[in-house]
Amino acid sequence: MGGLECGRSRGLGLGVDDGLKHRGPDWSGLYQHGDCYLAHQRLAIIDPASGDQPLYNEDQKIVVTVNGEIYNHEELRKLLPDHKFRTGSDCDVIAHLYEEFGENFVDMLDGMFSFVLLDTRDNSFIVARDAIGITSLYFGWGLDGSIWISSEMKGLNDDCEHFEAFPPGHLYSSKAGGLRRWYNPLWFSEAVPSTPYDPLVLRHAFESVRLAVIKRLMTDVPFGVLLSGGLDSSLVASITARHLAGTRAAKQWGAQLHSFCVGLEGSPDLKAGKEVADYLGTVHHEFHFTVQDGIDAIEDVIHHIETYDVTTIRASTPMFLMSRKIKSLGVKMVISGEGSDEIFGGYLYFHKAPNKEEFHRETCHKIKALHQYDCLRANKSTSAWGLEARVPFLDKEFINVAMSIDPEWKMIKRDEGRIEKWILRRAFDDEEHPYLPKHILYRQKEQFSDGVGYSWIDGLKAHAEQHVTDKMMLNASHIFPHNTPTSKEAYYYRMIFERFFPQNSARLTVPGGASIACSTAKAVEWDSSWSNNLDPSGRAALGVHNSAYEKQLPSVANGTLAVNIIDNVPRMIEKSGPELTIRS
């Protein structure tokens, strides 16, 4: 893992600076060939001793810098019996695969990755990004004709006249002179599938030794799981705990799993996370933060996450704070539950999907946009502190299985007892060898920014009220004509973002449009009442969430916010110091 910057002046250019060192604090590598430069900041997860980058083929004619993990690298090495590898790094296979199979080798890779490969024999290069966009990647162009590639926008800010997010599942070839999509699964066409639901097939796809969770235990450094107590993270933790014994990771670091959870004092996630941790027997670490802690971190979060999207910032802040504490414990890799809600229609607004065709189309759109939302959050919130997040729900093969199921089975039907993600819950509802307690397995969806404590979002709104006036909102369309903020909270984030990233290219990388409880703009049409209550929080799904907003937030005076109590969650916010407390 780590960060990469690559370029050639007048045709790939690179300015090497300290802007990406947070992504890879373990080592820095730089390679130059003529006017081509490849730079790499390494976060060492596999083969820390000898896997420094850039990496090469035998005669060092092919050079590659990679940000990511290739989970099937041992199988790929077997396809290359005539090649000699210099390191044990999982990424070492890439240069050799290119030498053997040419540009079409990318689909052979099973993992998360962004890479640049330079072939010095003809001065050509290719750039590729993983299927879903789990790792971040941008490319840009300088006025002098140079091409730039970077893991984050910060690496392009000062040198590019224009830059864009590199699209997931695509490859750029300098020989062909353009982009092409290498990832072409059946579900991408959005045609409605018809495979009957089989709970055992779905379960096997997720926990099989060859698939999803277990392959992501490939590590030579201490690791753990993120455990919010919701369905997705709890399943990941349960399966990891079941299969950890006997793995190389267990032999190196012990067979008892470490789990991590963040939240405000008394939050839903802290309570549920501890219960699951006790049930599974993990070594559990709770990180507590206050609303003021989060507000104090907002500027750093926006600088690292590189977005002004309200949902993403709300959820990234506690994850950003938690990642810092996790890294301080010596942990360098965590396994997380992102992606399940997109695949199975887990967001609460899916309750209102009118038919299976609309339901399926919405899941397809959500998966295709993950690189702009949850993947961006998970990757950059953790990378800010030199921590790596792995996401088994976004395994290519698992997605193929889950997206081939007739979406009629994914539909939410309360009268039949089918809540959101019912088919996933049912797949792991094992009476003889239970994975989780029943009430956790069937716990209602909580978006991460809600689950850490409902007063977190309320506090953010109150803080924005203090910094954004009605007059500013009145003129918002003139100040921000693109993706005009429609709330004071959105305006507040946008001001901070524009200060760090003033270029038009930067603001264009952030998606916009109406949204309710994280929906796409199209899904807002499912309920006519939603257009009057647009907010990305799950509680905005009135009539669905058990703790839907009860009344408007009262005004704030002297920095203290007093609000009513919902579901017995204490909701009195007071300013406090910036320190986080840790309980292990």
XYZ file of N, CA, C and O in Angstrom, residues 127-256:
520
model
N -1.284 2.833 -17.068
C -1.798 3.178 -15.744
C -3.081 2.386 -15.550
O -3.893 2.282 -16.478
N -3.286 1.814 -14.368
C -4.507 1.037 -14.136
C -4.978 1.213 -12.698
O -4.185 1.459 -11.789
N -6.293 1.061 -12.537
C -6.919 1.157 -11.221
C -7.838 -0.044 -11.017
O -8.439 -0.538 -11.968
N -7.973 -0.500 -9.772
C -8.756 -1.704 -9.486
C -10.224 -1.547 -9.870
O -10.715 -0.450 -10.146
N -10.932 -2.666 -9.878
C -12.272 -2.759 -10.457
C -13.260 -1.740 -9.891
O -14.025 -1.122 -10.633
N -13.251 -1.551 -8.566
C -14.255 -0.715 -7.917
C -13.691 0.652 -7.531
O -14.439 1.589 -7.259
N -12.377 0.783 -7.535
C -11.768 2.046 -7.117
C -11.540 2.104 -5.622
O -11.713 3.157 -4.991
N -11.127 0.987 -5.020
C -10.848 0.940 -3.586
C -9.654 1.830 -3.262
O -9.653 2.562 -2.263
N -8.629 1.768 -4.103
C -7.486 2.667 -3.956
C -7.766 3.939 -4.753
O -8.394 3.897 -5.812
N -7.281 5.049 -4.261
C -7.537 6.328 -4.929
C -6.490 6.591 -6.014
O -5.346 6.149 -5.907
N -6.887 7.310 -7.062
C -5.962 7.627 -8.150
C -6.498 8.800 -8.966
O -7.698 8.885 -9.232
N -5.585 9.689 -9.357
C -5.921 10.863 -10.173
C -4.889 11.008 -11.282
O -3.747 10.573 -11.144
N -5.312 11.615 -12.389
C -4.335 11.942 -13.415
C -4.596 13.343 -13.946
O -5.725 13.836 -13.920
N -3.510 13.998 -14.391
C -3.632 15.389 -14.805
C -2.660 15.735 -15.916
O -1.805 14.932 -16.306
N -2.814 16.987 -16.405
C -2.024 17.444 -17.539
C -1.486 18.849 -17.245
O -2.209 19.729 -16.759
N -0.209 19.046 -17.534
C 0.406 20.350 -17.356
C 0.346 21.159 -18.644
O 0.147 20.608 -19.736
N 0.540 22.472 -18.506
C 0.517 23.345 -19.681
C 1.615 23.003 -20.672
O 1.508 23.292 -21.867
N 2.706 22.383 -20.176
C 3.821 22.032 -21.049
C 3.618 20.702 -21.767
O 4.518 20.193 -22.431
N 2.413 20.106 -21.603
C 2.139 18.826 -22.256
C 2.462 17.630 -21.391
O 2.326 16.489 -21.841
N 2.879 17.863 -20.156
C 3.233 16.750 -19.273
C 1.987 16.029 -18.765
O 0.910 16.614 -18.675
N 2.151 14.752 -18.457
C 1.094 13.924 -17.889
C 1.528 13.538 -16.473
O 2.681 13.163 -16.253
N 0.597 13.627 -15.546
C 0.884 13.376 -14.140
C -0.098 12.350 -13.579
O -1.275 12.363 -13.914
N 0.416 11.493 -12.696
C -0.419 10.492 -12.023
C -0.123 10.581 -10.534
O 1.033 10.668 -10.135
N -1.166 10.537 -9.703
C -0.957 10.637 -8.256
C -2.072 9.934 -7.490
O -3.218 9.893 -7.948
N -1.732 9.406 -6.322
C -2.738 8.763 -5.474
C -3.729 9.759 -4.901
O -4.846 9.381 -4.540
N -3.322 11.020 -4.776
C -4.212 12.044 -4.234
C -4.073 13.320 -5.050
O -3.049 13.554 -5.703
N -5.095 14.167 -4.984
C -5.066 15.439 -5.709
C -3.917 16.327 -5.248
O -3.410 17.137 -6.014
N -3.514 16.155 -3.986
C -2.435 16.992 -3.447
C -1.158 16.876 -4.261
O -0.343 17.796 -4.296
N -0.971 15.727 -4.908
C 0.225 15.534 -5.712
C 0.156 16.220 -7.067
O 1.155 16.277 -7.793
N -1.040 16.740 -7.435
C -1.219 17.369 -8.746
C -1.516 18.860 -8.649
O -1.443 19.587 -9.647
N -1.880 19.294 -7.450
C -2.349 20.664 -7.217
C -1.540 21.742 -7.910
O -2.084 22.614 -8.588
N -0.222 21.692 -7.717
C 0.621 22.812 -8.114
C 1.126 22.741 -9.552
O 1.657 23.736 -10.063
N 0.996 21.590 -10.190
C 1.665 21.405 -11.471
C 0.735 21.143 -12.651
O 1.191 21.170 -13.794
N -0.531 20.898 -12.387
C -1.441 20.531 -13.475
C -2.445 21.633 -13.768
O -3.049 22.199 -12.854
N -2.639 21.893 -15.046
C -3.662 22.836 -15.468
C -5.045 22.211 -15.324
O -6.030 22.898 -15.043
N -5.103 20.889 -15.498
C -6.368 20.166 -15.358
C -6.081 18.765 -14.827
O -5.072 18.154 -15.188
N -6.936 18.278 -13.951
C -6.801 16.900 -13.468
C -8.170 16.318 -13.184
O -9.164 17.035 -13.031
N -8.230 14.987 -13.155
C -9.480 14.258 -12.968
C -9.217 13.018 -12.123
O -8.077 12.563 -12.016
N -10.280 12.463 -11.561
C -10.183 11.152 -10.931
C -10.005 10.104 -12.027
O -10.698 10.132 -13.041
N -9.056 9.202 -11.844
C -8.856 8.108 -12.790
C -9.997 7.113 -12.581
O -10.231 6.664 -11.461
N -10.745 6.748 -13.612
C -11.931 5.908 -13.412
C -11.583 4.488 -12.976
O -10.626 3.891 -13.478
N -12.347 3.919 -12.041
C -12.120 2.525 -11.607
C -12.277 1.556 -12.759
O -13.008 1.811 -13.723
N -11.578 0.434 -12.662
C -11.734 -0.615 -13.656
C -11.243 -0.238 -15.037
O -11.628 -0.872 -16.022
N -10.396 0.790 -15.132
C -9.901 1.266 -16.418
C -8.369 1.162 -16.500
O -7.677 1.096 -15.487
N -7.896 1.173 -17.727
C -6.464 1.170 -18.017
C -6.176 2.255 -19.037
O -6.924 2.421 -20.012
N -5.122 3.009 -18.797
C -4.651 3.991 -19.772
C -3.377 3.453 -20.415
O -2.447 3.023 -19.730
N -3.337 3.453 -21.726
C -2.168 2.986 -22.469
C -1.618 4.130 -23.308
O -2.346 4.729 -24.104
N -0.343 4.440 -23.115
C 0.253 5.509 -23.919
C 0.367 5.086 -25.380
O 0.332 5.926 -26.286
N 0.475 3.794 -25.622
C 0.546 3.300 -27.002
C -0.773 3.515 -27.719
O -0.820 3.985 -28.857
N -1.869 3.155 -27.033
C -3.193 3.329 -27.630
C -3.661 4.776 -27.554
O -4.552 5.187 -28.297
N -3.073 5.521 -26.620
C -3.404 6.937 -26.502
C -4.725 7.234 -25.833
O -5.334 8.271 -26.077
N -5.206 6.316 -24.996
C -6.470 6.595 -24.331
C -6.835 5.555 -23.291
O -6.071 4.618 -23.013
N -8.025 5.735 -22.694
C -8.542 4.853 -21.654
C -9.393 3.735 -22.239
O -10.066 3.929 -23.251
N -9.358 2.598 -21.583
C -10.324 1.539 -21.887
C -10.681 0.834 -20.591
O -9.868 0.757 -19.664
N -11.913 0.342 -20.538
C -12.372 -0.348 -19.336
C -11.973 -1.820 -19.412
O -12.383 -2.535 -20.334
N -11.159 -2.262 -18.456
C -10.748 -3.668 -18.441
C -11.716 -4.516 -17.604
O -11.771 -5.742 -17.763
N -12.479 -3.875 -16.725
C -13.411 -4.601 -15.856
C -14.797 -4.591 -16.493
O -15.440 -3.553 -16.599
N -15.253 -5.761 -16.940
C -16.515 -5.851 -17.677
C -17.392 -6.993 -17.167
O -17.669 -7.959 -17.873
N -17.867 -6.902 -15.920
C -18.723 -7.968 -15.377
C -20.129 -7.903 -15.974
O -20.536 -6.877 -16.536
N -20.874 -8.978 -15.823
C -22.222 -9.038 -16.377
C -23.138 -7.965 -15.784
O -23.971 -7.384 -16.478
N -22.974 -7.667 -14.483
C -23.899 -6.733 -13.834
C -23.710 -5.296 -14.312
O -24.592 -4.451 -14.105
N -22.595 -5.016 -14.980
C -22.304 -3.638 -15.373
C -23.337 -3.098 -16.361
O -23.581 -1.895 -16.438
N -23.954 -3.987 -17.122
C -24.966 -3.557 -18.096
C -26.279 -3.176 -17.421
O -27.163 -2.589 -18.048
N -26.431 -3.537 -16.151
C -27.624 -3.253 -15.346
C -28.838 -4.071 -15.762
O -29.959 -3.802 -15.336
N -28.614 -5.102 -16.604
C -29.706 -6.020 -16.942
C -30.122 -6.770 -15.677
O -29.275 -7.174 -14.878
N -31.420 -6.974 -15.483
C -31.920 -7.581 -14.249
C -31.610 -9.083 -14.246
O -32.031 -9.804 -15.154
N -30.870 -9.585 -13.256
C -30.495 -11.006 -13.221
C -31.653 -11.878 -12.737
O -32.650 -11.383 -12.210
N -31.501 -13.187 -12.884
C -32.606 -14.096 -12.552
C -32.181 -15.312 -11.744
O -32.981 -16.224 -11.515
N -30.929 -15.358 -11.262
C -30.474 -16.522 -10.494
C -31.225 -16.605 -9.164
O -31.280 -15.626 -8.423
N -31.804 -17.753 -8.843
C -32.518 -17.905 -7.570
C -31.563 -17.722 -6.384
O -30.364 -18.043 -6.482
N -32.091 -17.247 -5.297
C -31.300 -17.038 -4.082
C -31.043 -18.353 -3.375
O -31.968 -19.120 -3.100
N -29.776 -18.622 -3.085
C -29.375 -19.787 -2.301
C -28.497 -19.280 -1.166
O -27.365 -18.854 -1.403
N -28.975 -19.276 0.076
C -28.203 -18.698 1.178
C -26.832 -19.336 1.373
O -25.865 -18.650 1.715
N -26.721 -20.642 1.137
C -25.434 -21.314 1.329
C -24.423 -20.902 0.265
O -23.225 -20.794 0.544
N -24.877 -20.668 -0.955
C -23.977 -20.199 -2.013
C -23.427 -18.818 -1.663
O -22.232 -18.548 -1.809
N -24.302 -17.957 -1.171
C -23.868 -16.608 -0.798
C -22.904 -16.658 0.374
O -21.877 -15.968 0.379
N -23.211 -17.487 1.361
C -22.309 -17.597 2.513
C -20.945 -18.128 2.091
O -19.905 -17.613 2.499
N -20.950 -19.153 1.283
C -19.692 -19.756 0.838
C -18.853 -18.743 0.054
O -17.637 -18.681 0.207
N -19.515 -17.944 -0.775
C -18.781 -16.962 -1.580
C -18.062 -15.952 -0.711
O -16.997 -15.441 -1.079
N -18.637 -15.665 0.450
C -18.035 -14.647 1.311
C -16.945 -15.196 2.213
O -15.961 -14.520 2.484
N -17.083 -16.429 2.679
C -16.132 -16.906 3.679
C -15.227 -18.045 3.214
O -14.381 -18.506 3.976
N -15.412 -18.498 1.984
C -14.542 -19.551 1.467
C -13.087 -19.139 1.594
O -12.717 -17.978 1.456
N -12.236 -20.121 1.862
C -10.809 -19.853 2.049
C -10.225 -19.119 0.842
O -9.322 -18.304 0.960
N -10.776 -19.374 -0.332
C -10.237 -18.731 -1.528
C -10.843 -17.352 -1.784
O -10.413 -16.645 -2.679
N -11.881 -17.011 -1.046
C -12.609 -15.799 -1.395
C -12.689 -14.806 -0.239
O -12.446 -15.131 0.919
N -13.068 -13.613 -0.609
C -13.498 -12.531 0.275
C -12.662 -12.325 1.524
O -11.583 -11.749 1.461
N -13.149 -12.786 2.694
C -12.523 -12.400 3.956
C -11.142 -13.018 4.147
O -10.170 -12.320 4.465
N -11.030 -14.321 3.937
C -9.820 -15.021 4.369
C -8.587 -14.612 3.573
O -7.495 -14.487 4.122
N -8.739 -14.377 2.277
C -7.573 -13.977 1.477
C -6.997 -12.649 1.964
O -5.825 -12.363 1.759
N -7.847 -11.846 2.631
C -7.396 -10.534 3.099
C -6.656 -10.606 4.418
O -6.289 -9.577 4.983
N -6.419 -11.819 4.914
C -5.558 -11.998 6.086
C -4.099 -12.103 5.688
O -3.240 -12.368 6.523
N -3.818 -11.905 4.412
C -2.445 -11.903 3.907
C -1.728 -10.672 4.462
O -1.967 -9.549 4.047
N -0.847 -10.880 5.453
C -0.163 -9.757 6.076
C 1.081 -10.220 6.819
O 1.120 -11.336 7.340
N 2.087 -9.365 6.842
C 3.286 -9.605 7.639
C 3.408 -8.588 8.775
O 4.472 -8.444 9.381
N 2.316 -7.876 9.052
C 2.327 -6.851 10.099
C 1.061 -6.997 10.961
O 0.102 -7.647 10.556
N 1.039 -6.398 12.163
C -0.143 -6.485 13.030
C -1.385 -5.907 12.357
O -1.311 -4.918 11.624
N -2.555 -6.524 12.621
C -3.788 -6.123 11.953
C -4.970 -6.301 12.901
O -4.843 -6.824 14.013
N -6.139 -5.864 12.455
C -7.358 -6.047 13.231
C -8.566 -5.823 12.350
O -8.452 -5.712 11.125
N -9.752 -5.741 12.969
C -10.989 -5.499 12.227
C -11.686 -4.271 12.811
O -11.627 -4.024 14.017
N -12.345 -3.510 11.938
C -13.190 -2.419 12.392
C -14.554 -3.008 12.746
O -15.147 -3.724 11.945
N -15.043 -2.730 13.948
C -16.248 -3.389 14.439
C -17.216 -2.361 15.021
O -17.098 -1.958 16.180
N -18.175 -1.939 14.198
C -19.163 -0.959 14.657
C -20.349 -1.615 15.344
O -21.154 -0.929 15.977
N -20.470 -2.927 15.221
C -21.624 -3.619 15.778
C -22.782 -3.733 14.806
O -23.805 -4.335 15.121
N -22.634 -3.142 13.615
C -23.630 -3.317 12.570
C -23.435 -4.655 11.881
O -22.462 -5.373 12.126
N -24.336 -4.999 11.001
C -24.302 -6.306 10.349
C -22.995 -6.540 9.610
O -22.347 -7.585 9.780
N -22.589 -5.586 8.788
C -21.476 -5.814 7.866
C -20.152 -6.012 8.602
O -19.433 -6.991 8.377
N -19.809 -5.074 9.483
C -18.544 -5.204 10.204
C -18.583 -6.401 11.152
O -17.555 -7.059 11.374
N -19.746 -6.720 11.707
C -19.852 -7.858 12.626
C -19.646 -9.182 11.897
O -18.998 -10.097 12.426
N -20.197 -9.300 10.684
C -19.967 -10.514 9.900
C -18.499 -10.669 9.529
O -17.935 -11.761 9.615
N -17.885 -9.566 9.108
C -16.466 -9.607 8.768
C -15.648 -10.051 9.987
O -14.762 -10.903 9.884
N -15.960 -9.498 11.145
C -15.238 -9.863 12.364
C -15.474 -11.320 12.739
O -14.541 -12.038 13.128
N -16.721 -11.775 12.619
C -17.059 -13.144 12.978
C -16.322 -14.151 12.105
O -15.736 -15.122 12.600
N -16.339 -13.920 10.809
C -15.671 -14.851 9.889
C -14.158 -14.808 10.078
O -13.486 -15.847 10.074
N -13.623 -13.615 10.276
C -12.177 -13.493 10.507
C -11.782 -14.244 11.765
O -10.780 -14.974 11.781
N -12.552 -14.077 12.835
C -12.244 -14.763 14.088
C -12.316 -16.280 13.928
O -11.500 -17.017 14.487
N -13.278 -16.757 13.126
C -13.440 -18.200 12.920
C -12.253 -18.817 12.194
O -11.863 -19.948 12.471
N -11.733 -18.078 11.227
C -10.742 -18.675 10.332
C -9.304 -18.213 10.593
O -8.395 -18.615 9.874
N -9.119 -17.368 11.595
C -7.784 -16.822 11.837
C -6.772 -17.890 12.221
O -5.639 -17.906 11.737
N -7.190 -18.806 13.097
C -6.279 -19.865 13.542
C -5.784 -20.673 12.351
O -6.555 -21.043 11.467
N -4.493 -20.927 12.314
C -3.914 -21.704 11.220
C -3.390 -20.867 10.075
O -2.682 -21.375 9.209
N -3.723 -19.586 10.040
C -3.199 -18.713 8.986
C -1.795 -18.247 9.342
O -1.360 -18.307 10.504
N -1.081 -17.765 8.338
C 0.258 -17.223 8.571
C 0.195 -16.025 9.512
O 1.081 -15.834 10.357
N -0.876 -15.244 9.382
C -1.032 -14.070 10.244
C -1.134 -14.480 11.709
O -0.551 -13.839 12.593
N -1.868 -15.571 11.982
C -2.028 -16.035 13.361
C -0.711 -16.542 13.930
O -0.414 -16.330 15.111
N 0.070 -17.201 13.085
C 1.361 -17.715 13.550
C 2.307 -16.579 13.927
O 3.124 -16.698 14.838
N 2.185 -15.463 13.213
C 3.061 -14.328 13.484
C 2.566 -13.440 14.617
O 3.357 -12.942 15.412
N 1.240 -13.242 14.676
C 0.698 -12.217 15.583
C -0.296 -12.747 16.597
O -0.856 -11.973 17.359
N -0.525 -14.071 16.629
C -1.445 -14.629 17.603
C -2.824 -14.861 17.019
O -3.241 -14.173 16.090
N -3.546 -15.818 17.591
C -4.837 -16.244 17.040
C -6.009 -15.462 17.615
O -7.150 -15.722 17.243
N -5.747 -14.525 18.532
C -6.852 -13.722 19.067
C -6.950 -12.416 18.290
O -5.991 -11.657 18.181
